[in-house]
Amino acid sequence: MTNQGAIPIQYTNVTSLRVGAMEFDSRDAALNSFRRNVQRVPANKILLHDGEHNCKVIVVIDGWLATSKSSLNGEVQLIDFMLPGDIADPTSADGKTAGLNIEAVTEALISVIPLAVWHRMLAESPRLARANEHVQAAERARLSERMLRLGRGSAESRIAYALIELCLRLKPLGLSENCAFHLPLTQRHIGDFTGLTAVHVCRTLRRFVRNGLVETADHMDIRITDLGTLSDIAGVEPERLAAEITPLPD
Amino acid sequence: MTNQGAIPIQYTNVTSLRVGAMEFDSRDAALNSFRRNVQRVPANKILLHDGEHNCKVIVVIDGWLATSKSSLNGEVQLIDFMLPGDIADPTSADGKTAGLNIEAVTEALISVIPLAVWHRMLAESPRLARANEHVQAAERARLSERMLRLGRGSAESRIAYALIELCLRLKPLGLSENCAFHLPLTQRHIGDFTGLTAVHVCRTLRRFVRNGLVETADHMDIRITDLGTLSDIAGVEPERLAAEITPLPD
DNA sequence: CGGGTAATTGAGCTGGTTCAATCTGAGTGG
DNA sequence: CCACTCAGATTGAACCAGCTCAATTACCCG
């Protein structure tokens, strides 16, 4: 929960940038706008507060962000994780106020685009607009999947789903090989993501391990060893889910 | 759960149509596209199934729709209600597959736009594109609010929030006067919306009535009699919430 | 070695579920 | 007009999944 300042970096470091599954390099005018707004931010930094007025769109280049809401009594619900290529757009209906918090889960490299600039970029690059649409559609699909489990699923089904979702999302980023991946998360994060207490996340995860569904190492290196059973518990077909929640190449 | 065919109507009946808070009339070319695709559908008709391939965007002209997901064992989660002026866009990341069900809650008048046509309409009418953005932003804001309560809120807070949300959304449609409004819903709907059982919805609603927070008549005419307390329970400031979840006029 | 954060495990509690019975009101057919 | 049906609402009683509280352990970092 530290909240130090962002460290501006040499933006020239960024020679290409991914939005969804599309790569934007020096041939795209958009890249310059992205580069002008690149920042490196430390883990746990809160980038935007729910209700804040200066709304910006944040494109993740590297690292993990999360969007979240919190209740008056301090309980947190993670709405979505934002991985490289994802776009955190906090804008709510009035077009000014942020409808959620955006925070860096890990140290991250991001591009923070003022809303006006973002709209111009979308208008000028149909390719970017298309990429944006895919990314937004993927997010919508994830949200409804998760909402179903939040409202109707057991703890097992919520956690199984979360593991599978993250596994599938990390795969196209080259961060998940053969159902093995690293989550830079605490059990509290997973609890805040699934609407459970950290204690119950722990119990459920242990049970998965005991039953041979997953293996864990080093406190968050996960390997799904029985995807069949796990996806039954999650109530999901992995192939179909991947198509629905992962932006495809153009 | 009836599933009869849609009844095509004289589309010439529709002389203007609202998207979000913006009115589209004969001066807008978009109106013709809307009119060409108008349908009247009966209550409980399922308009689109999760996973279906022929994706269409549905604009609500009159009546209530709902988007939903259901689990293998038949449990339903309502993702969002779509009221007049709302746009149900079921598209998931692959751009083809529907990521949720769309069903008519009441008899409804809708315009069903093929995805390709919709994209053309957006490209040709910047005003429509802007309206669409506001409507989408409003929906996103609602989803995160609800997700917070689904994951972290008590039954009381979920139901209080649902009542306030619907009250606020109905107001600009002229369907909510002075915190009194009609919900064309069963307690089961509210349960599916809030992730609770119908039985518990009933108990909680009765408790609200006993405590003088709301009055009910005729099985779903609601009047919020103590908005202060109810919004405390919901964990919400009504004015701010209205700005975030209700599309504003241009 | 000390201190702090995260994970783990146990024990008991509780909010919401489940199951079941009753009640209500709007058809519907005779 | 009444009898019958059917969907929804209401209420009671028992149960249980996940929570809370609390103690212990593991691990990292200075």
Coordinates of C-alpha atoms in Angstrom, one line a residue, chain B:
Chain B
M1 CA -39.5 -19.2 -20.0
T2 CA -41.8 -19.3 -23.0
N3 CA -39.9 -18.9 -26.3
Q4 CA -42.4 -18.0 -29.0
G5 CA -41.3 -16.2 -32.2
A6 CA -40.9 -12.5 -32.3
I7 CA -43.8 -10.5 -33.7
P8 CA -42.6 -8.1 -36.4
I9 CA -44.4 -4.8 -36.3
Q10 CA -44.9 -1.9 -38.6
Y11 CA -41.6 -0.3 -38.0
T12 CA -43.0 3.0 -39.2
N13 CA -44.5 3.3 -35.7
V14 CA -41.1 4.3 -34.4
T15 CA -40.6 8.0 -35.1
S16 CA -37.7 8.6 -32.7
L17 CA -35.5 6.5 -30.6
R18 CA -33.4 7.2 -27.6
V19 CA -29.8 5.9 -27.0
G20 CA -28.7 6.7 -23.5
A21 CA -29.9 10.2 -23.0
M22 CA -29.7 11.2 -26.6
E23 CA -32.8 11.3 -28.9
F24 CA -32.5 10.2 -32.5
D25 CA -35.2 11.4 -34.8
S26 CA -35.8 11.7 -38.5
R27 CA -33.0 14.1 -38.9
D28 CA -30.6 11.3 -38.0
A29 CA -29.8 8.8 -40.7
A30 CA -29.3 6.3 -38.0
L31 CA -33.0 6.2 -37.3
N32 CA -33.7 4.4 -40.5
S33 CA -31.3 1.6 -39.6
F34 CA -32.9 1.3 -36.2
R35 CA -36.4 1.3 -37.8
R36 CA -35.6 -1.3 -40.3
N37 CA -34.8 -3.7 -37.5
V38 CA -37.5 -3.1 -34.9
Q39 CA -39.2 -6.0 -33.3
R40 CA -41.8 -6.5 -30.6
V41 CA -40.9 -9.5 -28.4
P42 CA -43.0 -11.1 -25.7
A43 CA -42.0 -11.3 -22.1
N44 CA -39.6 -14.1 -21.2
K45 CA -38.4 -14.6 -24.7
I46 CA -34.8 -15.5 -24.9
L47 CA -33.3 -13.3 -27.6
L48 CA -29.8 -14.7 -27.7
H49 CA -28.0 -17.6 -26.0
D50 CA -24.6 -17.5 -24.4
G51 CA -22.2 -19.0 -26.9
E52 CA -24.4 -18.4 -29.9
H53 CA -22.5 -17.3 -33.0
N54 CA -24.8 -14.8 -34.8
C55 CA -24.0 -11.8 -32.7
K56 CA -26.3 -8.8 -32.8
V57 CA -26.5 -5.6 -30.9
I58 CA -29.9 -5.0 -29.3
V59 CA -31.2 -1.5 -28.6
V60 CA -34.1 -1.3 -26.2
I61 CA -36.9 1.1 -27.2
D62 CA -39.4 0.0 -24.7
G63 CA -39.7 -2.6 -21.9
W64 CA -37.1 -4.4 -19.9
L65 CA -34.4 -6.8 -21.1
A66 CA -31.8 -8.6 -19.0
T67 CA -28.4 -10.0 -19.8
S68 CA -27.6 -13.1 -17.9
K69 CA -25.2 -16.1 -17.6
S70 CA -26.1 -19.4 -16.3
S71 CA -24.1 -22.2 -14.8
L72 CA -24.3 -25.9 -15.8
N73 CA -26.5 -26.7 -12.9
G74 CA -29.1 -24.2 -14.0
E75 CA -28.4 -21.4 -11.6
V76 CA -28.8 -18.0 -13.2
Q77 CA -27.0 -14.7 -12.6
L78 CA -28.5 -11.6 -14.1
I79 CA -25.7 -9.5 -15.2
D80 CA -27.6 -6.3 -16.0
F81 CA -31.0 -5.0 -16.8
M82 CA -31.4 -3.2 -20.0
L83 CA -33.9 -0.3 -20.0
P84 CA -35.1 1.9 -22.8
G85 CA -32.1 3.6 -24.4
D86 CA -29.7 0.9 -23.3
I87 CA -27.7 -1.2 -25.7
A88 CA -27.2 -4.9 -25.2
D89 CA -23.9 -5.9 -26.8
P90 CA -23.2 -9.5 -26.2
T91 CA -20.0 -9.7 -28.2
S92 CA -17.0 -11.4 -26.6
A93 CA -13.3 -11.1 -27.5
D94 CA -13.5 -13.2 -30.7
G95 CA -16.0 -10.7 -32.1
K96 CA -18.4 -13.5 -33.0
T97 CA -19.5 -15.5 -30.0
A98 CA -22.1 -14.1 -27.6
G99 CA -20.7 -14.0 -24.0
L100 CA -24.1 -13.9 -22.4
N101 CA -27.8 -14.5 -22.8
I102 CA -30.2 -11.7 -23.6
E103 CA -33.8 -12.2 -22.6
A104 CA -36.9 -10.0 -22.5
V105 CA -38.1 -9.5 -19.0
T106 CA -41.3 -7.8 -20.1
E107 CA -42.8 -7.5 -23.5
A108 CA -40.4 -5.2 -25.2
L109 CA -39.9 -3.2 -28.3
I110 CA -36.3 -3.5 -29.5
S111 CA -34.1 -2.9 -32.5
V112 CA -31.9 -5.8 -33.4
I113 CA -28.9 -4.6 -35.3
P114 CA -26.4 -7.0 -37.0
L115 CA -22.9 -6.3 -35.9
A116 CA -21.7 -5.2 -39.3
V117 CA -24.5 -2.7 -39.6
W118 CA -23.9 -1.4 -36.1
H119 CA -20.3 -0.7 -36.8
R120 CA -21.2 1.2 -39.9
M121 CA -23.8 3.2 -38.0
L122 CA -21.2 4.1 -35.4
A123 CA -18.7 5.1 -38.1
E124 CA -21.3 7.3 -39.9
S125 CA -22.8 9.0 -36.9
P126 CA -20.3 10.5 -34.4
R127 CA -23.3 11.5 -32.3
L128 CA -24.4 7.8 -32.1
A129 CA -20.8 6.8 -31.3
R130 CA -20.8 9.2 -28.4
A131 CA -24.1 8.1 -27.1
N132 CA -22.9 4.5 -27.3
E133 CA -19.8 5.3 -25.3
H134 CA -21.8 7.0 -22.6
V135 CA -24.2 4.0 -22.4
Q136 CA -21.3 1.6 -22.3
A137 CA -19.5 3.6 -19.6
A138 CA -22.7 3.7 -17.5
E139 CA -23.0 -0.1 -17.8
R140 CA -19.4 -0.6 -16.8
A141 CA -19.9 1.6 -13.8
R142 CA -23.0 -0.4 -12.8
L143 CA -21.2 -3.7 -13.2
S144 CA -18.3 -2.7 -10.9
E145 CA -20.7 -1.3 -8.3
R146 CA -22.6 -4.6 -8.3
M147 CA -19.5 -6.7 -8.4
L148 CA -18.4 -5.0 -5.2
R149 CA -21.6 -5.9 -3.5
L150 CA -21.7 -9.4 -4.9
G151 CA -18.3 -10.1 -3.6
R152 CA -18.3 -8.1 -0.4
G153 CA -21.8 -7.0 0.5
S154 CA -24.4 -8.5 2.8
A155 CA -27.8 -9.5 1.5
E156 CA -29.2 -6.2 2.8
S157 CA -26.6 -4.1 1.1
R158 CA -27.1 -6.0 -2.2
I159 CA -30.8 -5.5 -2.2
A160 CA -30.7 -1.9 -1.0
Y161 CA -28.2 -1.2 -3.8
A162 CA -30.4 -2.9 -6.4
L163 CA -33.4 -0.9 -5.3
I164 CA -31.5 2.4 -5.4
E165 CA -29.9 1.6 -8.7
L166 CA -33.1 0.8 -10.4
C167 CA -34.8 3.8 -8.8
L168 CA -32.1 6.1 -10.2
R169 CA -32.1 4.5 -13.6
L170 CA -35.9 4.7 -14.0
K171 CA -36.0 8.4 -13.0
P172 CA -34.7 9.9 -16.2
L173 CA -37.1 7.6 -18.1
G174 CA -40.0 9.1 -16.2
L175 CA -40.7 5.8 -14.6
S176 CA -39.7 6.8 -11.1
E177 CA -41.4 9.7 -9.3
N178 CA -40.3 10.7 -5.9
C179 CA -38.6 7.4 -5.2
A180 CA -41.7 5.4 -6.2
F181 CA -41.5 3.0 -9.1
H182 CA -42.7 -0.2 -10.5
L183 CA -40.5 -3.2 -11.0
P184 CA -41.8 -5.8 -13.5
L185 CA -39.8 -8.4 -11.6
T186 CA -40.4 -11.4 -9.4
Q187 CA -38.5 -11.9 -6.3
R188 CA -36.7 -14.6 -8.2
H189 CA -35.5 -12.0 -10.7
I190 CA -34.2 -9.9 -7.8
G191 CA -32.5 -13.0 -6.4
D192 CA -30.9 -13.8 -9.7
F193 CA -29.7 -10.2 -9.9
T194 CA -28.3 -10.0 -6.4
G195 CA -26.9 -13.5 -6.1
L196 CA -29.4 -14.5 -3.4
T197 CA -32.3 -17.0 -3.2
A198 CA -35.8 -15.7 -3.7
V199 CA -36.6 -16.8 -0.2
H200 CA -33.9 -14.5 1.2
V201 CA -34.9 -11.6 -1.0
C202 CA -38.4 -11.9 0.4
R203 CA -37.2 -11.9 4.0
T204 CA -34.9 -9.0 3.5
L205 CA -37.5 -7.0 1.6
R206 CA -40.0 -7.7 4.4
R207 CA -37.5 -6.5 7.0
F208 CA -37.0 -3.2 5.0
V209 CA -40.7 -2.7 5.0
R210 CA -41.0 -3.5 8.8
N211 CA -38.2 -1.0 9.5
G212 CA -39.9 1.7 7.4
L213 CA -37.3 1.9 4.7
V214 CA -39.5 1.0 1.8
E215 CA -43.2 0.4 1.1
T216 CA -44.5 -2.1 -1.3
A217 CA -47.8 -2.5 -3.0
D218 CA -49.2 -4.9 -5.6
H219 CA -46.2 -7.2 -5.4
M220 CA -43.6 -4.9 -6.9
D221 CA -44.7 -1.3 -6.7
I222 CA -41.9 0.1 -4.6
R223 CA -41.6 3.3 -2.7
I224 CA -38.3 4.1 -1.0
T225 CA -39.5 5.9 2.2
D226 CA -36.1 6.3 3.9
L227 CA -33.6 6.9 1.2
G228 CA -31.0 8.1 3.7
T229 CA -30.9 4.8 5.7
L230 CA -31.3 2.7 2.6
S231 CA -28.3 4.3 0.9
D232 CA -26.3 3.9 4.1
I233 CA -27.1 0.2 3.9
A234 CA -26.2 0.1 0.2
G235 CA -23.0 2.0 0.9
V236 CA -23.8 4.6 -1.7
E237 CA -24.4 8.4 -2.2
P238 CA -27.4 8.6 -4.5
E239 CA -26.4 11.8 -6.3
R240 CA -22.9 10.6 -7.1
L241 CA -24.2 7.2 -8.1
A242 CA -26.7 8.7 -10.4
A243 CA -24.0 10.6 -12.2
E244 CA -21.9 7.5 -12.6
I245 CA -24.5 5.0 -13.8
T246 CA -27.0 7.1 -15.7
P247 CA -26.0 8.4 -19.2
L248 CA -26.1 12.1 -19.3
P249 CA -27.6 14.2 -22.1
D250 CA -25.1 15.3 -24.6

